[in-house]
XYZ file of C-alpha atoms in Angstrom:
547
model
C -79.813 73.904 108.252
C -82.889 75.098 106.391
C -86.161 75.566 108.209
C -89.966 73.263 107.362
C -91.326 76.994 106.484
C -87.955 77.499 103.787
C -88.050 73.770 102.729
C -91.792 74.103 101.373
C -90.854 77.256 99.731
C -88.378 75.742 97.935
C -90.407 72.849 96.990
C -93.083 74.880 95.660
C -92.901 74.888 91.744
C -91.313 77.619 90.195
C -94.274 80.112 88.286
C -93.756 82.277 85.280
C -95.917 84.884 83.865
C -95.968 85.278 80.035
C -95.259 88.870 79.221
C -98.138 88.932 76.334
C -100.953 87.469 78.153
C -99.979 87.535 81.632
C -101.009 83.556 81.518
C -99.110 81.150 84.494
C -100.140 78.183 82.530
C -97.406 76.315 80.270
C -95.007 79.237 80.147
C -92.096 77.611 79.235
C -90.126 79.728 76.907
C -88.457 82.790 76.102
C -87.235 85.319 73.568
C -83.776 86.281 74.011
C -84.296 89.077 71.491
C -87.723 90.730 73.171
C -86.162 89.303 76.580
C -89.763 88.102 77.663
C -91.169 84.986 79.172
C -94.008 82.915 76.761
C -96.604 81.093 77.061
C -97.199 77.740 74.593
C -99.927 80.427 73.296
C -97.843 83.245 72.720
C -94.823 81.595 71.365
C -96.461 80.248 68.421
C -97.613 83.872 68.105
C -94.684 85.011 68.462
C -92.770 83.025 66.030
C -95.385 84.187 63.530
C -95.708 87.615 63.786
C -93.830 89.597 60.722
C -91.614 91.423 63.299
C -90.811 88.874 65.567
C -90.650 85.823 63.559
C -87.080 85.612 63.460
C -86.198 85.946 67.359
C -84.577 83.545 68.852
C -87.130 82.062 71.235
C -85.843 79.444 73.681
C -86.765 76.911 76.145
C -87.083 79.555 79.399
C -84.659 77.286 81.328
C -82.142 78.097 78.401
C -82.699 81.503 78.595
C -80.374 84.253 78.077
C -81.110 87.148 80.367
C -79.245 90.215 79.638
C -80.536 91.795 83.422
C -78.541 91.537 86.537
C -80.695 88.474 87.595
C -79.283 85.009 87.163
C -81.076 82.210 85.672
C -81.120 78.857 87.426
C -80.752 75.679 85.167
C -82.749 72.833 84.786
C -82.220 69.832 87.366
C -80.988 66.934 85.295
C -82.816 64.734 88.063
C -85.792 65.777 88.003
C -86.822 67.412 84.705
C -89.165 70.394 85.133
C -87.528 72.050 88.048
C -84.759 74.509 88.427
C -82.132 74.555 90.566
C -82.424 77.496 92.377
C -80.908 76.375 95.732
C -77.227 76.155 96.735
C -75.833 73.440 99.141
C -73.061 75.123 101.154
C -72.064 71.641 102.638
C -72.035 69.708 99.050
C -70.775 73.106 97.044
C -73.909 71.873 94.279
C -76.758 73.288 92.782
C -80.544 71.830 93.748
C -83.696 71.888 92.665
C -86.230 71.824 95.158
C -87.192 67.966 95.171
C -83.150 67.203 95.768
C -82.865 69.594 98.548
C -85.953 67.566 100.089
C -84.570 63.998 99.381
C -81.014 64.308 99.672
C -79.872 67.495 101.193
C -82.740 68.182 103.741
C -80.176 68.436 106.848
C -77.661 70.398 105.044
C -77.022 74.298 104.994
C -78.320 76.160 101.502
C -78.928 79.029 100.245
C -81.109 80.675 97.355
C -79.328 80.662 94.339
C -79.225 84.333 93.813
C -77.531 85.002 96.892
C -74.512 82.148 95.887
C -74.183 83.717 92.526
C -73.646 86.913 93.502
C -70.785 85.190 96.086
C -69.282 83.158 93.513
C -69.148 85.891 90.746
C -67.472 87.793 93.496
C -64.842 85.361 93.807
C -64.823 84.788 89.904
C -63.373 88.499 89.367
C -60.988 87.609 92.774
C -60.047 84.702 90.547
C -59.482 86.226 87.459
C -57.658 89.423 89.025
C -55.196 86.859 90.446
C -54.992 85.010 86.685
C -53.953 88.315 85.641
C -51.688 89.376 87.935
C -49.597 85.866 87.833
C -50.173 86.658 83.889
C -48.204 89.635 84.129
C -45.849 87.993 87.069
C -44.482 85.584 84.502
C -44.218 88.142 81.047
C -42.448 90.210 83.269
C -40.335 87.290 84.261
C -40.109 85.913 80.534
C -38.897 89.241 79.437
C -36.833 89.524 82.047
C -35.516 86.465 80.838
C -35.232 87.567 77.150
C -33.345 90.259 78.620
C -30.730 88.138 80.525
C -30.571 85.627 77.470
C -29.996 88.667 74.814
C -27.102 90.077 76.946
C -25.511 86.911 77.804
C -25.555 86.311 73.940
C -24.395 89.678 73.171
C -21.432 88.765 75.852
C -20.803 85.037 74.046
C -20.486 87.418 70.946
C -18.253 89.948 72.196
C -16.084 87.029 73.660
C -16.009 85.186 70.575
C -15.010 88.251 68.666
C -11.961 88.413 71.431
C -11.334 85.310 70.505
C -11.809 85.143 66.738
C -9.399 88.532 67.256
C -6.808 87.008 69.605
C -6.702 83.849 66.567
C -5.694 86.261 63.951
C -3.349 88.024 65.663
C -1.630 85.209 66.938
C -1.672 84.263 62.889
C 0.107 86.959 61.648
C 2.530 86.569 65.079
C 3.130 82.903 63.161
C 2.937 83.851 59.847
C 5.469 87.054 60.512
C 7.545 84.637 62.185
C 7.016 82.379 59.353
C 7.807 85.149 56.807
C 11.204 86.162 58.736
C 12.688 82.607 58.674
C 11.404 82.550 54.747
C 13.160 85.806 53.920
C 16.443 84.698 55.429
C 16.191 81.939 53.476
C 16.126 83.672 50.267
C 18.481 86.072 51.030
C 21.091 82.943 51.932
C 19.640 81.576 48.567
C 20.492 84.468 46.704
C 24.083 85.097 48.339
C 24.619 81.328 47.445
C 23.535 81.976 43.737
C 26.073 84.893 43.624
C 28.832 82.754 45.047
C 27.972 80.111 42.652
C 27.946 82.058 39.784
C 31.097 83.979 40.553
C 32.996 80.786 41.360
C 32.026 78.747 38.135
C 33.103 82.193 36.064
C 36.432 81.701 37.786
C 36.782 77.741 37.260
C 35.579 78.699 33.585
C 38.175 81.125 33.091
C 41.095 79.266 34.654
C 40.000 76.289 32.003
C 39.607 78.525 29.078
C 43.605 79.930 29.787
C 44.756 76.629 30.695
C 43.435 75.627 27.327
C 45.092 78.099 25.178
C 48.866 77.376 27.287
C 47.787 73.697 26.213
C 47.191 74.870 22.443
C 50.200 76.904 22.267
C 52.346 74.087 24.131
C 51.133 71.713 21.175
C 51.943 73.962 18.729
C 55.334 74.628 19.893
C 57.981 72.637 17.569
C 59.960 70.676 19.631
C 63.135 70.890 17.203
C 63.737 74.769 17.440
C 64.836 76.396 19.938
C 61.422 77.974 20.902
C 61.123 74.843 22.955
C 62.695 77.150 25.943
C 60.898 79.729 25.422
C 57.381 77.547 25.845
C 58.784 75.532 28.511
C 60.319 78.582 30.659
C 56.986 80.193 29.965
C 54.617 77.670 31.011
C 56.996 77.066 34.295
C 56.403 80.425 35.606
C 52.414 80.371 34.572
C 51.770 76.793 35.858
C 52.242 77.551 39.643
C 49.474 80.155 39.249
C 47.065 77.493 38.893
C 46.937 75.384 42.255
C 44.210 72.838 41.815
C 45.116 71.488 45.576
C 43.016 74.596 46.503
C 39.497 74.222 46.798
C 37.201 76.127 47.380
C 34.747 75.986 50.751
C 31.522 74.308 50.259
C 28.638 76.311 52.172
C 27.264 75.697 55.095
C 23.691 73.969 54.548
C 21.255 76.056 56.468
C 19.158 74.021 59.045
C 15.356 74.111 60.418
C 14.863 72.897 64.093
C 11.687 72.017 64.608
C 10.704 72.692 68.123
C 7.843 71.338 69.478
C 4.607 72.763 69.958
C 4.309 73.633 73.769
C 0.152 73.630 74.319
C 0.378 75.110 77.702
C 2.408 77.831 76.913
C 0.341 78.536 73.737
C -2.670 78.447 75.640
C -1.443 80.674 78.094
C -0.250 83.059 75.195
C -3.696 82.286 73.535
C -6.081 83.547 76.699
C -8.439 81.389 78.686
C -12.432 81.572 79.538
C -13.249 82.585 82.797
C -16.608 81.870 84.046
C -18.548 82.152 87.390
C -18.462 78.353 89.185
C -21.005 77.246 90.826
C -19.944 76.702 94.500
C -17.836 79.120 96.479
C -14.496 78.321 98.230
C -15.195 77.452 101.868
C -12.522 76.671 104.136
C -12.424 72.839 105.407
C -13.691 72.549 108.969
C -14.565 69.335 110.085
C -17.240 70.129 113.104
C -19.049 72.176 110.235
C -19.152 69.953 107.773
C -22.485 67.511 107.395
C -23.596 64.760 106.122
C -26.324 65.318 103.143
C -27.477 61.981 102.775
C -25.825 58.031 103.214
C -26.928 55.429 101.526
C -26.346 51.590 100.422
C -26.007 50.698 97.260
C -25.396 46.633 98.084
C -24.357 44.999 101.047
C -20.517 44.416 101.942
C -19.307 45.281 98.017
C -16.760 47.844 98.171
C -17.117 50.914 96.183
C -14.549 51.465 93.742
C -15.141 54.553 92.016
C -17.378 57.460 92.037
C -18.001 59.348 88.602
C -20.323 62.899 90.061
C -21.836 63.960 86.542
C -23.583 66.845 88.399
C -24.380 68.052 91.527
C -27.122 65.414 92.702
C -26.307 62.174 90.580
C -22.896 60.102 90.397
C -22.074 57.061 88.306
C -20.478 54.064 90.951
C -18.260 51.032 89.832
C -18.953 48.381 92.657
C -16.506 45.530 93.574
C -17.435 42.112 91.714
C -20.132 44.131 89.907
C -20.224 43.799 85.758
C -21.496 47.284 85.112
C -22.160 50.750 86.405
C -24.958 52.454 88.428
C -26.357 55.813 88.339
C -27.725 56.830 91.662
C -28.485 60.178 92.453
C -28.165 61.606 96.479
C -30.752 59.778 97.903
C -29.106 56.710 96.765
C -32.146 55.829 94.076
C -31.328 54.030 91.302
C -31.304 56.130 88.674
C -29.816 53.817 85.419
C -27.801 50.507 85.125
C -25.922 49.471 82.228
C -24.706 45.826 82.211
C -20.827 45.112 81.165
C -18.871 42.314 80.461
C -16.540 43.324 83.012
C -16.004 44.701 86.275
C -15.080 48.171 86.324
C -12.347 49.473 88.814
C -11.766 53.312 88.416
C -13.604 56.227 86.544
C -13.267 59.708 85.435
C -15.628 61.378 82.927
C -15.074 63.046 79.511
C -16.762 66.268 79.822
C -20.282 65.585 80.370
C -20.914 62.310 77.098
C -18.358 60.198 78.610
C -16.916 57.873 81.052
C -13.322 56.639 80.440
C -12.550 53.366 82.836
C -9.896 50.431 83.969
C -11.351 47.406 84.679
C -10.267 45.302 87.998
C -9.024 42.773 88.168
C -6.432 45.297 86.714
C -6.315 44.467 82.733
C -3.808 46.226 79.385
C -7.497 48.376 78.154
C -8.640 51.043 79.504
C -12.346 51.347 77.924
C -14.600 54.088 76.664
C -18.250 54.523 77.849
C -20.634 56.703 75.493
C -23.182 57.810 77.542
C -25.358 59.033 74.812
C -26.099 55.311 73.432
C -24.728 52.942 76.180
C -21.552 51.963 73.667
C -18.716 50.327 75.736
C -15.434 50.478 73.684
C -11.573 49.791 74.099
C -10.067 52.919 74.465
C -6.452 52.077 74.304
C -4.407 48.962 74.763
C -1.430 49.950 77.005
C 0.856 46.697 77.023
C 2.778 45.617 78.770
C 1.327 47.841 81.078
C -1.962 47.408 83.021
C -4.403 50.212 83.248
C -5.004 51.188 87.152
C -6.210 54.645 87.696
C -7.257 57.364 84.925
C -7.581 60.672 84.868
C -8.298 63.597 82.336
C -6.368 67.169 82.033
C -8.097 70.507 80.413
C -6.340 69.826 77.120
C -7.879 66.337 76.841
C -4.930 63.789 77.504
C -5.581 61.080 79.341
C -2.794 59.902 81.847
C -3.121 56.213 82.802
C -1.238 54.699 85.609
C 0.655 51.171 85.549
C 1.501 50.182 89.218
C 5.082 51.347 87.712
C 6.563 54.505 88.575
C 4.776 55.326 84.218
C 2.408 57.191 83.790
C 1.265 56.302 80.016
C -0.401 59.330 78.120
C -2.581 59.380 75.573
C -4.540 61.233 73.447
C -8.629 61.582 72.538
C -8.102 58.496 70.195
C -6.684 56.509 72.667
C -2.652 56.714 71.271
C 0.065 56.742 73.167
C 1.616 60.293 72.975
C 4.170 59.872 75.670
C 5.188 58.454 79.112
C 6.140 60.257 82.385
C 8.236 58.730 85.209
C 7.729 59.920 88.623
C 9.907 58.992 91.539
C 11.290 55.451 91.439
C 8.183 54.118 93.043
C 4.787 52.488 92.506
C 2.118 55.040 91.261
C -1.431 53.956 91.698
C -3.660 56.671 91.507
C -3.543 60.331 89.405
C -5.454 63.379 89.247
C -4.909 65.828 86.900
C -4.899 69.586 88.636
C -6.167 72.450 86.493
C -2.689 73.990 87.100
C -1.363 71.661 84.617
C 0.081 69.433 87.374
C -0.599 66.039 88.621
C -0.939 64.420 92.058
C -0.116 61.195 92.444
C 0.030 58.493 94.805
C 3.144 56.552 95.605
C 3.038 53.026 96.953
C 6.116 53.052 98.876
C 8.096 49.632 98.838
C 5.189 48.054 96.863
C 3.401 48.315 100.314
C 0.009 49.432 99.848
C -0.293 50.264 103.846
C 2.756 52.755 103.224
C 1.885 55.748 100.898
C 2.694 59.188 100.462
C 1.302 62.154 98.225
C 3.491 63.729 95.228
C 3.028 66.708 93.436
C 4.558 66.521 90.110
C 4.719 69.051 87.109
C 3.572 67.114 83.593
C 7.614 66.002 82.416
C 7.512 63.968 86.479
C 9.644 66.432 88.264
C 8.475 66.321 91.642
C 7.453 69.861 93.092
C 6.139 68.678 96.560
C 5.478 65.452 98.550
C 3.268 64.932 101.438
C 4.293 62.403 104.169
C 1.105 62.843 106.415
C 1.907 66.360 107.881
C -1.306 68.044 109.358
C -2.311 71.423 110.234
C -2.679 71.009 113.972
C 1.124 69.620 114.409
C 0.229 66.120 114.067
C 1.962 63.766 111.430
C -0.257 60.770 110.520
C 2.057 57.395 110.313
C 1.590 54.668 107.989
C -1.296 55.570 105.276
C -3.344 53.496 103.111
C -3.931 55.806 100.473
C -6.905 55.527 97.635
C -8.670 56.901 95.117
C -8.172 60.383 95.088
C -10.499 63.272 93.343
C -9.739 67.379 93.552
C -12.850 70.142 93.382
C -12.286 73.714 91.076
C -9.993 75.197 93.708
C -6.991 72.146 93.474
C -7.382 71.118 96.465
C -7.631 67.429 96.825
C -9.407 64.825 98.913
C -7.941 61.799 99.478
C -9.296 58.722 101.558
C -7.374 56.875 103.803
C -8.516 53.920 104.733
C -6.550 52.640 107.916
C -7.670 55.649 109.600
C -11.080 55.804 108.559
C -10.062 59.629 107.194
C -10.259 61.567 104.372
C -7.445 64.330 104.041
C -7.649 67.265 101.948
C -4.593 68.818 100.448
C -4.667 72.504 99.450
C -2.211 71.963 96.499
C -1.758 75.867 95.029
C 0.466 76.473 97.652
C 1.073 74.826 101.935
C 1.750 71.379 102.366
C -0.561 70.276 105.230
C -3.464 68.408 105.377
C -6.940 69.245 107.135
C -9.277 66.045 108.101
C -12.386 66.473 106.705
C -14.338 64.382 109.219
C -15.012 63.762 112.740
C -16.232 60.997 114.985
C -19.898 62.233 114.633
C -19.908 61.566 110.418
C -19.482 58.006 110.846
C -17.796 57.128 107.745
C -15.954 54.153 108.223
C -13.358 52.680 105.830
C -13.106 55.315 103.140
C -11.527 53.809 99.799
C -12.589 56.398 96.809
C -13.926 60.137 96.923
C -15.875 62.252 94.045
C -16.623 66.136 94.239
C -19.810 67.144 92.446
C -20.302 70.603 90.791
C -21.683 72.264 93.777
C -18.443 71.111 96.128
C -20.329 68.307 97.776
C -17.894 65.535 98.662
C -18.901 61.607 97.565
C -17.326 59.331 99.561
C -17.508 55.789 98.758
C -16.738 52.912 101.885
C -15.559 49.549 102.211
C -18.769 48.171 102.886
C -20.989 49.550 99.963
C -21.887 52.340 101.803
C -21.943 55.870 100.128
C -21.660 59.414 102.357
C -22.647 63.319 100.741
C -20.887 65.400 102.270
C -21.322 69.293 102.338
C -18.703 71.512 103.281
């Protein structure tokens, strides 16, 4: 707090002294040329003189010092006065009068002594500017750097593949060029035959003609009749028209169909880092992200992760989908005219769907302007479960032991028949394979696992068989979902489980949750791009899951 002795000092008026006359009256300006204080007198002097007259004289609270000393403003309160005082308490400049009225309790200090303080912390300031400065073009052309040689990799890669294409080309085209060289050289033999056997029809004729002309010409009263007739008896036989001759053998083309897998695994694939790591499934050290409601006592029928904090959810009885993201927030809601039962996404623009009650369409959600269109019509089928393989079909299921397959536009390109049982749900493994769920005796409380190649032979089945010894009985089996690695989670809902399969290779099960998680009546799971499990419940609830 300032003392009476420093508050009268700083309420005494600030004095000048003009520099020319050494007045203290009315100095009130300077010369930022000359750098000198005038007086009213002096300026007008000033301005006049033939060496001066064109300095820039200005009002001396305006003035622009070039020494070490700072120069205190004006007050805008009370005209006439400079603030030459700091508050420390209100971090302001005063003048005198203020410091008085308004600030008389608080701590100050001159203004010289702040200045030198805050141009201290100024060049702190702007040291720390230009280290951050540097921080981040170092980290921008670090950045160049890391975008420059992932480009130069997308470039070599695309000159693999751009290589591998043409190769595989001429492969096709040699191919190609064998079959059409066999074929001319069987059209060429076939021209020679041709030719050779039309020479000897043509001959044949040609003698057969002259016998005929001499036979004609033979007179029938003489007796060169037996001559002719003995003649043409023993010629005749040498002309057997009950032998033919042999027709080639048409060449034929069979077609074989184009097998995509193998191609692509002739082809090459892309191999790129994922984003989450394998970790094995333990249940005590798995835990629960987040759990959230979405509404009250509405099941939740499927779970659409689009990345690794948002998921699209298809609620019982509710015409349209939500986006949420972990914390359960409502991220976007698009209205439908019907209730949609299970999803699966298209890449990252679409969301392919069935619609429950269980309907012939299965329907086509463009994310980029909210479109909803029929995707396919599968009668007499009914669309239950979809899901989507690397190459782009989409396999339906029917409640039937079909599985209808289509392609991008929504054709049907084929069917596959698994087992002689119910199918209800499918996922498509990146192995090419599918996993299915069969409803055993049209029971839905009775339910095993299949693991089936693409043409429906069955490669696996699992009956409930876990790894600690156990076999679980009866299962209620839902909608399944499988992360990068193949394995896949499935919910069971009578036992308030969800099992995960390791499907590239063993054929038991690991629960993925304990008593502690709480998840109660499991029907659908999703697994995000960062391995965190979505589990959807009976009652609306929704549970993250990390592993």
């Amino acid at each position: 707090m300032a003392s009476n002795r420093s508050v009268r000092r700083a309420q005494e008026p600030v004095t000048y002294t003009c520099a020319l006359c050494d007045s203290e009256d009315e100095v009130r300006w300077f010369c930022n040329d000359c750098q000198d204080n005038l007086c009213d007198r002096c300026k007008e002097a000033h301005t006049r003189g033939k060496k001066t007259k064109n300095d820039d004289v200005v009002p001396i609270g305006k003035a622009n010092r070039q020494g070490d000393k700072p120069v205190p403003e004006v007050c805008k309160v009370h005209p006439g006065k400079l603030c030459d005082l700091f508050c420390c308490d209100c971090n302001e400049l005063l003048c005198g009068i203020c410091l008085s009225k308004t600030h008389k309790h608080h701590n100050w200090k001159p203004f010289e002594d702040e200045f030198s303080s805050k141009k201290q912390h100024l060049k702190e300031h702007m040291t720390a500017i230009s280290t951050k400065i540097k921080h981040f073009k170092n980290e921008t052309s670090e950045r160049h750097r890391d975008n420059e040689g992932f480009n130069d990799n997308i470039d070599t890669v695309r000159k693999e593949v751009n290589s591998k294409r043409t190769k595989l080309k001429a492969e096709v085209d040699s191919i190609a060029d064998a079959i059409l060289a066999e074929l001319s050289v069987l059209e060429e033999e076939e021209s020679t035959i041709h030719k050779k056997d039309c020479q000897r029809s043509e001959k044949k004729v040609e003698e057969l003609t002259r016998l005929l002309n001499e036979a004609e010409m033979t007179d029938t009263s003489s007796v060169s009749l037996f001559k002719t007739e003995r003649s043409l008896r023993t010629t005749l036989p040498l002309y057997d028209v009950n032998v033919r001759y042999v027709s080639p053998k048409q060449p034929r083309f069979d077609t074989e169909s184009i097998d995509s897998v193998m191609l692509s695994k002739t082809f090459g694939k892309l191999h790129h880092d994922i984003q989450y790591q394998k970790i094995d499934i333990d249940s005590k050290h798995v835990q629960r992200l987040s759990e959230f409601t979405v509404t009250q006592q509405n099941q939740i029928f499927g779970i659409c992760p689009v990345d690794d904090s948002h998921a699209w959810l298809s609620i019982h009885q509710y015409q349209g989908l939500v986006l949420v993201n972990k914390e359960g927030e409502v991220i976007e809601s698009i209205k439908l005219d019907f209730s949609p039962g299970l999803l699966t996404m298209v890449g990252t623009t679409d969301i392919l769907m069935t619609s429950f009650p269980h309907s012939t369409f299965a329907y086509k959600l463009s994310l980029h302007d909210k479109q909803v269109t029929t995707f396919a019509d599968i009668r007499p089928h009914e669309a239950c479960d979809v899901s989507i393989n690397e190459r782009g079909e989409v396999f339906v299921t029917t409640c039937t032991p079909d599985i209808v397959v289509l392609n991008q536009s929504g054709t049907i390109i084929r069917k596959v028949t698994i087992g002689s049982e119910d199918i209800v749900n499918v996922v498509c493994l990146s192995s090419g394979r599918l996993c299915v769920v069969h409803k055993l005796g049209g029971d839905w409380n009775d339910c095993n696992i299949m693991l089936a190649d693409e043409s429906g032979t069955v490669i696996q089945t699992w009956t409930g068989e876990l790894d600690n010894g156990q076999k679980v009985g009866s299962m209620q089996l839902l909608r399944m979902s499988c992360d990068k690695y193949d394995r896949v989670f499935v919910p069971e809902h009578r036992h308030k489980q969800v099992y995960v399969l390791p499907m590239r290779g063993g054929k038991q099960a690991v629960c993925l949750l304990d008593r502690t998680h709480g998840v109660v009546d499991p029907t659908v799971v999703g697994v995000d791009t960062c391995g965190n499990v979505w589990i959807g419940c009976d009652d609306g609830t929704v549970h993250v899951m990390g592993l």
